[in-house]
């Protein structure tokens, strides 16, 4: 017998329709590329996304065709989120930090038909446009009077001129909820870029899941600042969750330095912010230097890389801000786990609580996870056994765009497909997962695994360390031994021996790195993650002491 409930497809257009109808006057504030602050509302975003819809119809782009963006977080980007996906086209957010060659490769691989870009990326577009013959429409996200006359880009129009003459009325099409809505290429820390192709259904289910109180806890009373870029896994889905709950959104544009982010948090009364550790490192540095405090910020979501304990402590103890340590992947839309405490843990001491908060957290409902050994046998949830982390759920990919890389799934005895995350983790009896490494970064010394994250976290707790990367180096006896590569904070000093002594009593002796290598900078990838492969290449002539 079937249930007798209304069968409405879960569509992205319903999010913006809801936000306009129920939260039409709630503000969307953006720092623009020009540096000024722009103020809009959910009502205006909705009207302008319908103009985008009509402008796209005017270009005769078919359903399913890709419209790319090369843009910072801002209101026009948000309008494209709804206008493009709402009409059944696929929003393809490009990462502007990629090398131009790689960018052109991705545009061609995705068969992008239109490309909308912020004016700060004009030089980049000028470099790549001739290599992207499939792109028929180029749109600069600016007013018509800001459009250069001699850009060299054929048919370039300004966004405001493009949508300006369009009607703000449209009927969003009734789509199959499983139709593709947006796509994002993985940042390529693991081989060639491959794309996750999200659907309307996966996006809406993720928006519900992410907004839950024990996940990111979004509400109409929040003012949310996604520092995480809208070109990286849809800013962790925050624009969609924000439309669902009707909160204020604050966009930082290109200004991600500590001073600019701090000023925006204060002036727009931000209650929740989200970003990768490197961004918060800059913010905390600025605040420490200038003796600043937050007046409205309550929570900050930190993910994308492991959050060092020193950062959790600084936010919690110095600034009274709760850190939500979160884990996910491009392939998971991205949310997998969030570290929010259970009742029993609230009674623990501050130190014990910190140990829990360091973990990547509990699965958000919708995501199932398990750890397995090399033969695929499930390992116990005892907080000690570690193995490959596998996940399944309705907002996790089943395959990559164009079937690239074959079938990524691993099948269990009952035939259920699990996506292998490439992470190595433990899960404790309360269901808290902790990443110990990316499988390719694992250091194996004398047959025993050393967690590079543990080694890095200890270095990061030293007052003179700005950034630390632990990598394994070939060793004739032990196979591999860890070293720690360190960038010092400006104006501070620490010697190799002092830093090595800092490890004493914090981890087992054999886990202490064999050496410290000081460098001016650690190579970062397009999403702000440390590029250990590049770092290993840079240190290819390095020899361990005594070897
Ligand atoms: P890529 O897979 O190309 O690195 P993603 O942005 O999808 O790009 O990164 C996902 C990976 O980032 C995860 O598999 C994990 O290794 C790492 N990661 C994400 N969040 C965390 C976290 N909180 N702690 C440790 N690692 C994390």
XYZ file of C-alpha atoms and ligand atoms in Angstrom:
574
model
C 0.000 0.000 0.000
C 1.341 3.415 -0.892
C 1.250 6.379 1.453
C -1.139 9.157 0.532
C 1.076 12.178 0.838
C 1.725 14.881 -1.750
C 4.536 13.912 -4.029
C 6.534 17.068 -4.613
C 9.985 16.825 -6.136
C 12.760 18.302 -3.991
C 13.934 21.195 -6.163
C 16.425 24.012 -5.599
C 13.884 26.528 -6.969
C 11.666 25.737 -3.961
C 14.414 27.033 -1.655
C 14.512 30.498 -3.175
C 10.709 30.607 -3.462
C 10.495 29.811 0.254
C 13.185 32.322 1.230
C 11.437 35.102 -0.722
C 7.974 34.349 0.642
C 8.896 33.867 4.281
C 12.114 35.833 4.710
C 11.932 38.340 1.858
C 13.312 41.260 3.858
C 16.199 39.358 5.475
C 19.502 40.799 4.349
C 22.195 39.392 2.080
C 25.324 41.503 2.544
C 28.371 41.237 0.266
C 31.788 42.797 0.145
C 32.249 43.372 -3.548
C 35.333 42.958 -5.684
C 35.425 46.773 -5.825
C 35.807 46.777 -2.016
C 32.474 48.408 -1.132
C 29.660 46.763 0.843
C 26.511 45.851 -1.087
C 23.177 45.195 0.628
C 20.433 43.002 -0.805
C 17.622 40.794 0.554
C 16.287 37.300 -0.090
C 13.421 39.030 -1.937
C 15.796 40.839 -4.294
C 17.940 37.726 -4.780
C 14.799 35.795 -5.748
C 13.675 38.446 -8.237
C 17.097 38.688 -9.833
C 17.530 34.901 -9.990
C 14.307 34.824 -12.044
C 15.877 37.423 -14.337
C 18.892 35.095 -14.630
C 16.469 32.270 -15.503
C 14.935 34.345 -18.320
C 18.356 35.481 -19.541
C 19.487 31.826 -19.741
C 16.347 30.908 -21.695
C 17.305 33.733 -24.062
C 20.658 32.030 -24.686
C 18.753 28.858 -25.637
C 20.769 26.701 -23.279
C 19.147 23.286 -22.962
C 18.350 21.586 -19.645
C 21.438 19.890 -18.290
C 23.864 22.239 -20.064
C 26.638 23.620 -17.889
C 26.953 27.244 -16.840
C 30.266 27.924 -15.156
C 31.130 30.550 -12.564
C 34.526 31.930 -11.671
C 33.578 34.078 -8.742
C 34.075 34.950 -5.091
C 31.297 34.724 -2.512
C 28.754 37.419 -3.299
C 25.141 38.213 -4.162
C 25.495 37.787 -7.929
C 27.030 34.365 -7.413
C 24.068 33.504 -5.157
C 21.605 34.610 -7.856
C 23.362 32.284 -10.307
C 23.124 29.423 -7.789
C 19.335 29.636 -7.965
C 18.845 30.957 -11.512
C 21.046 28.330 -13.180
C 20.028 25.243 -11.179
C 16.405 26.364 -10.801
C 15.920 26.240 -14.576
C 17.451 22.787 -14.924
C 20.881 23.905 -16.106
C 23.925 22.749 -14.180
C 25.924 25.263 -12.176
C 29.623 24.516 -12.490
C 31.651 26.424 -9.925
C 35.264 26.805 -11.033
C 38.150 27.222 -8.642
C 40.070 30.363 -9.709
C 43.145 29.315 -7.741
C 43.887 26.532 -10.210
C 46.601 26.861 -12.807
C 45.172 28.345 -16.075
C 45.994 25.143 -17.993
C 44.143 23.049 -15.441
C 41.235 25.483 -15.472
C 40.899 25.267 -19.276
C 41.099 21.478 -19.045
C 38.236 21.438 -16.532
C 36.067 23.875 -18.560
C 36.476 21.660 -21.627
C 35.994 18.436 -19.711
C 32.739 19.778 -18.263
C 31.591 21.090 -21.688
C 30.740 24.456 -20.165
C 28.579 26.566 -22.502
C 28.563 29.863 -20.598
C 31.036 31.313 -18.118
C 30.249 34.107 -15.646
C 33.252 35.677 -13.926
C 34.169 38.357 -11.402
C 36.123 41.260 -12.866
C 39.145 40.348 -10.727
C 39.427 37.222 -12.900
C 39.415 39.121 -16.198
C 43.171 38.532 -16.771
C 42.673 34.817 -16.069
C 39.756 34.629 -18.509
C 41.804 36.532 -21.092
C 44.485 33.843 -20.716
C 42.171 30.838 -21.040
C 39.231 31.870 -23.250
C 40.853 30.918 -26.565
C 41.534 27.443 -25.143
C 37.846 26.957 -24.322
C 36.083 26.861 -27.717
C 32.946 25.239 -26.257
C 32.106 28.316 -24.185
C 29.736 30.388 -26.299
C 28.768 33.078 -23.781
C 31.042 35.134 -21.537
C 29.452 37.234 -18.786
C 31.371 39.665 -16.562
C 29.775 39.979 -13.119
C 29.707 43.790 -13.116
C 27.694 46.892 -14.020
C 27.596 47.733 -17.717
C 29.758 50.851 -17.238
C 32.549 48.689 -15.710
C 32.826 46.515 -18.801
C 36.107 47.073 -20.643
C 35.667 47.821 -24.348
C 38.866 46.081 -25.382
C 38.782 42.864 -23.335
C 39.552 40.660 -26.359
C 36.829 38.237 -25.219
C 34.289 37.730 -27.999
C 30.720 38.819 -27.173
C 31.524 39.707 -23.568
C 28.491 41.208 -21.795
C 28.081 42.641 -18.324
C 25.854 40.702 -15.945
C 23.746 43.748 -15.142
C 23.103 44.456 -18.832
C 22.452 40.748 -19.450
C 19.769 40.350 -16.755
C 18.695 44.010 -16.534
C 16.207 43.928 -19.408
C 14.700 40.599 -18.354
C 11.326 40.100 -16.720
C 11.444 39.187 -13.029
C 8.574 36.767 -13.554
C 9.109 33.143 -14.395
C 7.592 29.808 -13.577
C 10.321 27.506 -12.345
C 10.168 24.279 -14.370
C 8.961 21.063 -12.769
C 12.069 18.934 -12.918
C 12.836 15.407 -11.919
C 14.388 15.795 -8.467
C 17.207 13.498 -9.553
C 18.276 15.872 -12.345
C 21.764 17.290 -12.076
C 21.866 20.714 -10.409
C 25.524 21.605 -9.875
C 28.990 20.177 -10.154
C 32.356 20.599 -8.515
C 35.738 19.139 -9.409
C 37.798 17.732 -6.580
C 40.786 19.878 -5.814
C 43.098 17.261 -7.231
C 45.160 16.528 -4.123
C 44.662 12.934 -5.237
C 45.399 12.615 -8.972
C 43.477 14.139 -11.890
C 40.493 16.353 -11.097
C 37.220 14.428 -11.181
C 33.777 15.951 -10.808
C 31.002 15.267 -8.358
C 27.659 15.897 -10.070
C 25.059 16.863 -7.471
C 21.291 16.547 -7.960
C 18.404 18.690 -6.728
C 17.395 15.896 -4.379
C 20.894 15.398 -2.945
C 21.299 19.157 -2.492
C 18.002 19.571 -0.638
C 18.531 16.580 1.619
C 22.001 17.914 2.422
C 20.517 21.360 3.135
C 18.123 19.825 5.688
C 20.834 17.653 7.240
C 23.403 20.447 7.496
C 20.942 22.828 9.153
C 20.133 20.429 12.034
C 20.977 21.651 15.552
C 23.649 18.989 16.077
C 25.127 19.653 12.649
C 25.723 23.308 11.705
C 22.656 24.460 13.648
C 21.409 27.176 11.247
C 18.335 29.242 12.142
C 16.437 32.347 11.011
C 18.104 34.206 13.908
C 21.599 33.615 12.537
C 23.837 35.885 10.549
C 26.088 33.429 8.689
C 29.430 34.234 7.099
C 30.607 31.539 4.682
C 34.324 32.269 4.317
C 34.577 28.886 2.633
C 34.311 29.741 -1.064
C 31.155 29.230 -3.087
C 33.445 27.607 -5.669
C 34.419 24.879 -3.228
C 31.618 22.326 -2.732
C 28.987 25.080 -2.837
C 30.397 26.778 0.275
C 29.659 23.552 2.160
C 26.012 23.883 1.085
C 25.476 26.925 3.321
C 23.666 29.033 0.664
C 21.008 26.298 0.406
C 20.662 25.740 4.162
C 20.508 29.525 4.614
C 17.623 29.812 2.136
C 15.818 26.953 3.881
C 16.032 28.576 7.323
C 15.900 32.201 6.091
C 18.957 33.528 7.903
C 21.032 36.562 7.005
C 24.027 35.782 4.782
C 27.252 37.767 4.781
C 29.702 37.285 1.900
C 33.371 38.292 2.201
C 34.120 38.630 -1.540
C 37.843 38.400 -2.232
C 38.967 39.919 1.114
C 39.897 36.881 3.204
C 42.660 38.506 5.299
C 42.228 38.613 9.081
C 41.423 42.343 9.255
C 38.709 42.291 6.581
C 37.053 39.148 7.930
C 37.109 40.527 11.480
C 35.552 43.835 10.424
C 32.780 42.066 8.545
C 32.016 39.780 11.505
C 31.677 42.801 13.772
C 29.823 45.176 11.435
C 27.291 42.569 10.246
C 26.797 40.980 13.678
C 27.833 37.564 12.384
C 26.793 34.731 14.722
C 28.272 31.838 12.766
C 31.200 31.620 10.349
C 32.608 28.711 8.359
C 36.034 28.129 6.827
C 39.243 26.112 6.622
C 41.889 26.345 9.388
C 44.267 28.538 7.324
C 41.669 31.332 7.172
C 41.038 31.217 10.914
C 44.777 31.238 11.525
C 44.936 34.635 9.779
C 41.920 35.922 11.694
C 43.266 34.831 15.085
C 46.686 36.299 14.256
C 45.102 39.676 13.502
C 43.024 39.598 16.679
C 45.961 38.643 18.880
C 48.158 41.380 17.420
C 45.493 44.035 17.971
C 43.960 42.805 21.230
C 40.494 42.401 19.687
C 37.416 40.471 20.879
C 34.241 39.248 19.158
C 30.950 40.808 20.189
C 28.467 38.571 18.316
C 30.243 35.464 16.985
C 29.011 32.313 18.748
C 30.057 29.411 16.549
C 32.598 28.688 13.872
C 32.605 25.662 11.620
C 36.133 24.494 10.869
C 36.779 21.749 8.344
C 38.585 20.804 5.170
C 41.726 19.933 7.162
C 42.225 18.847 10.751
C 41.654 21.674 13.207
C 44.669 22.008 15.535
C 43.880 21.920 19.286
C 45.585 25.286 19.740
C 42.954 26.801 17.448
C 40.026 25.151 19.218
C 41.427 26.412 22.526
C 41.961 29.949 21.275
C 38.411 30.214 19.960
C 36.878 28.580 23.044
C 38.896 29.973 25.884
C 40.131 33.343 24.657
C 37.144 34.371 22.574
C 34.198 32.308 23.934
C 33.381 30.922 20.482
C 32.294 27.316 20.044
C 34.251 25.429 17.385
C 32.286 22.932 15.317
C 34.936 20.652 13.888
C 33.492 19.156 10.712
C 34.628 16.637 8.153
C 33.533 15.998 4.612
C 34.559 15.811 0.984
C 33.628 17.195 -2.416
C 32.191 13.755 -3.129
C 29.919 14.096 -0.066
C 28.292 17.484 -0.818
C 30.400 17.807 1.529
C 29.084 17.150 5.029
C 29.852 13.824 6.712
C 30.427 14.432 10.400
C 30.273 17.323 12.852
C 31.719 17.285 16.344
C 28.966 18.319 18.724
C 29.029 16.839 22.193
C 26.490 14.444 23.657
C 24.882 15.003 27.075
C 27.244 12.720 28.987
C 30.290 14.551 27.624
C 29.118 17.896 28.985
C 30.055 16.592 32.438
C 33.671 15.969 31.384
C 36.560 18.247 32.373
C 37.663 20.923 29.883
C 40.699 18.799 28.968
C 38.612 15.697 28.359
C 36.134 17.719 26.310
C 38.950 19.079 24.182
C 40.007 15.507 23.366
C 36.498 14.872 22.051
C 36.305 18.180 20.166
C 39.501 17.322 18.329
C 37.727 14.420 16.683
C 35.961 15.020 13.391
C 32.698 14.048 15.053
C 29.487 12.114 14.666
C 27.757 11.206 11.406
C 25.000 13.603 10.389
C 21.765 11.667 9.884
C 21.790 10.623 6.234
C 25.421 9.548 6.293
C 26.418 6.044 7.344
C 30.081 5.237 7.883
C 32.342 2.336 8.796
C 36.033 1.542 9.036
C 37.455 -1.562 7.396
C 40.773 -3.428 7.306
C 42.713 -4.240 4.144
C 40.425 -7.208 3.402
C 37.283 -5.117 3.798
C 36.323 -6.537 7.223
C 34.542 -4.021 9.437
C 36.643 -2.886 12.422
C 35.317 -2.279 15.946
C 34.175 1.143 17.187
C 36.596 1.254 20.106
C 38.485 4.485 19.354
C 41.674 2.472 18.783
C 41.291 0.285 15.682
C 41.992 2.316 12.576
C 41.196 1.529 8.985
C 39.849 2.843 5.689
C 36.800 5.025 6.171
C 33.852 4.151 3.908
C 30.579 6.096 3.643
C 27.144 5.838 2.070
C 24.124 8.113 1.874
C 21.832 10.101 -0.447
C 24.206 13.068 -0.798
C 27.320 10.988 -1.501
C 28.376 10.285 -5.091
C 27.632 6.945 -6.739
C 30.035 7.670 -9.619
C 32.066 10.542 -11.046
C 30.934 12.775 -13.922
C 31.342 10.971 -17.270
C 32.134 7.753 -15.379
C 35.702 8.962 -14.948
C 37.857 6.552 -12.951
C 35.361 3.677 -13.310
C 33.142 2.525 -10.467
C 34.549 4.081 -7.283
C 32.336 2.044 -4.957
C 33.302 -0.865 -2.753
C 30.562 -3.462 -2.333
C 29.863 -5.366 0.876
C 28.609 -8.940 1.110
C 24.981 -7.777 0.843
C 25.800 -5.856 -2.351
C 25.544 -2.385 -0.773
C 27.922 0.127 -2.312
C 30.188 2.200 -0.036
C 32.295 5.144 -1.157
C 35.942 4.880 -0.006
C 36.952 8.288 1.341
C 40.719 7.764 1.146
C 40.899 8.710 4.817
C 42.151 6.499 7.622
C 40.152 6.838 10.835
C 39.081 5.464 14.187
C 35.501 5.481 15.503
C 34.821 5.389 19.253
C 31.960 3.730 21.129
C 29.943 6.977 21.054
C 30.257 7.112 17.251
C 32.852 9.906 17.152
C 35.103 9.484 14.140
C 38.689 10.708 14.137
C 40.819 11.002 11.024
C 44.392 9.909 11.583
C 45.542 10.504 8.001
C 44.832 10.562 4.291
C 45.732 7.009 3.285
C 48.493 8.340 0.992
C 49.997 10.478 3.794
C 50.216 7.682 6.336
C 53.722 7.208 7.732
C 54.708 3.648 8.477
C 57.720 3.292 10.747
C 58.920 -0.206 11.630
C 55.490 -1.570 10.698
C 53.643 0.872 12.973
C 51.550 3.781 11.749
C 52.326 7.310 12.885
C 49.556 9.870 12.553
C 50.902 12.908 10.710
C 47.984 14.939 12.089
C 49.079 14.213 15.691
C 52.651 15.282 14.908
C 51.451 18.488 13.213
C 49.011 19.377 15.993
C 51.763 19.267 18.620
C 54.035 21.528 16.565
C 51.135 23.923 15.990
C 50.670 24.247 19.754
C 54.158 25.814 20.007
C 53.902 29.616 20.181
C 56.526 30.148 17.467
C 54.956 27.838 14.861
C 52.672 29.257 12.174
C 52.289 26.119 10.074
C 53.542 22.538 10.281
C 53.507 19.590 7.881
C 54.623 16.112 8.869
C 55.867 13.822 6.111
C 57.581 10.445 6.001
C 61.151 10.098 4.740
C 62.778 6.880 3.522
C 64.803 5.149 6.235
C 66.985 2.059 5.666
C 66.013 0.397 8.949
C 62.548 1.691 9.796
C 61.253 2.037 6.225
C 60.017 5.543 6.942
C 60.612 8.101 9.676
C 58.597 11.303 10.209
C 60.035 14.789 9.897
C 58.174 18.005 10.566
C 58.422 20.917 8.151
C 57.756 24.205 9.910
C 57.025 27.820 9.049
C 57.849 30.149 11.968
C 55.582 33.010 13.020
C 57.130 36.339 12.021
C 59.264 37.802 14.797
C 59.519 34.552 16.779
C 62.316 32.041 17.233
C 62.496 28.345 17.956
C 65.381 25.985 17.290
C 65.240 22.446 15.972
C 66.182 20.989 19.366
C 63.691 23.160 21.258
C 60.876 22.010 18.995
C 61.865 18.351 19.275
C 62.014 18.714 23.076
C 58.467 20.138 22.902
C 57.252 16.671 21.792
C 58.527 14.989 24.970
C 55.723 13.406 26.971
C 53.123 14.350 24.361
C 53.489 11.285 22.119
C 55.441 8.034 22.269
C 59.203 8.486 21.764
C 59.237 6.527 18.468
C 56.528 8.838 17.100
C 58.575 11.987 17.691
C 59.871 13.299 14.352
C 63.532 12.666 13.556
C 64.124 16.202 12.352
C 62.698 19.695 11.904
C 63.091 21.472 8.583
C 62.401 25.211 8.649
C 60.983 26.708 5.441
C 59.582 30.106 4.433
C 56.334 28.629 3.149
C 54.551 25.310 2.826
C 52.910 24.853 -0.594
C 49.116 25.199 -0.380
C 46.623 23.818 -2.882
C 43.707 25.605 -4.475
C 41.502 25.048 -1.436
C 44.116 26.047 1.140
C 45.279 22.527 1.986
C 48.927 21.641 2.415
C 50.305 19.986 -0.708
C 52.416 17.210 0.726
C 53.208 15.757 -2.680
C 54.781 19.065 -3.777
C 56.521 19.368 -0.424
C 58.028 15.897 -0.826
C 59.301 16.912 -4.274
C 60.823 20.086 -2.833
C 62.627 17.984 -0.237
C 63.729 15.224 -2.622
C 67.404 15.788 -1.832
C 66.825 15.831 1.920
C 68.592 13.128 3.941
C 67.537 12.111 7.460
C 70.135 12.804 10.183
C 72.403 9.812 10.753
C 71.402 8.049 7.535
P 40.283 16.700 -2.013
O 39.568 15.397 -1.853
O 40.618 16.973 -3.407
O 41.386 16.925 -1.038
P 38.124 17.860 -0.590
O 37.897 19.253 -0.298
O 36.985 17.059 -1.059
O 39.240 17.839 -1.657
O 38.825 17.226 0.660
C 38.348 16.126 1.351
C 39.418 15.638 2.289
O 39.870 16.688 3.157
C 38.939 14.566 3.217
O 38.910 13.308 2.604
C 39.961 14.658 4.344
O 41.163 14.006 4.024
C 40.248 16.136 4.414
N 39.447 16.735 5.490
C 38.293 17.402 5.392
N 37.878 17.830 6.601
C 38.792 17.410 7.501
C 38.939 17.509 8.929
N 38.059 18.156 9.691
N 40.003 16.929 9.492
C 40.925 16.267 8.751
N 40.853 16.145 7.421
C 39.805 16.703 6.787
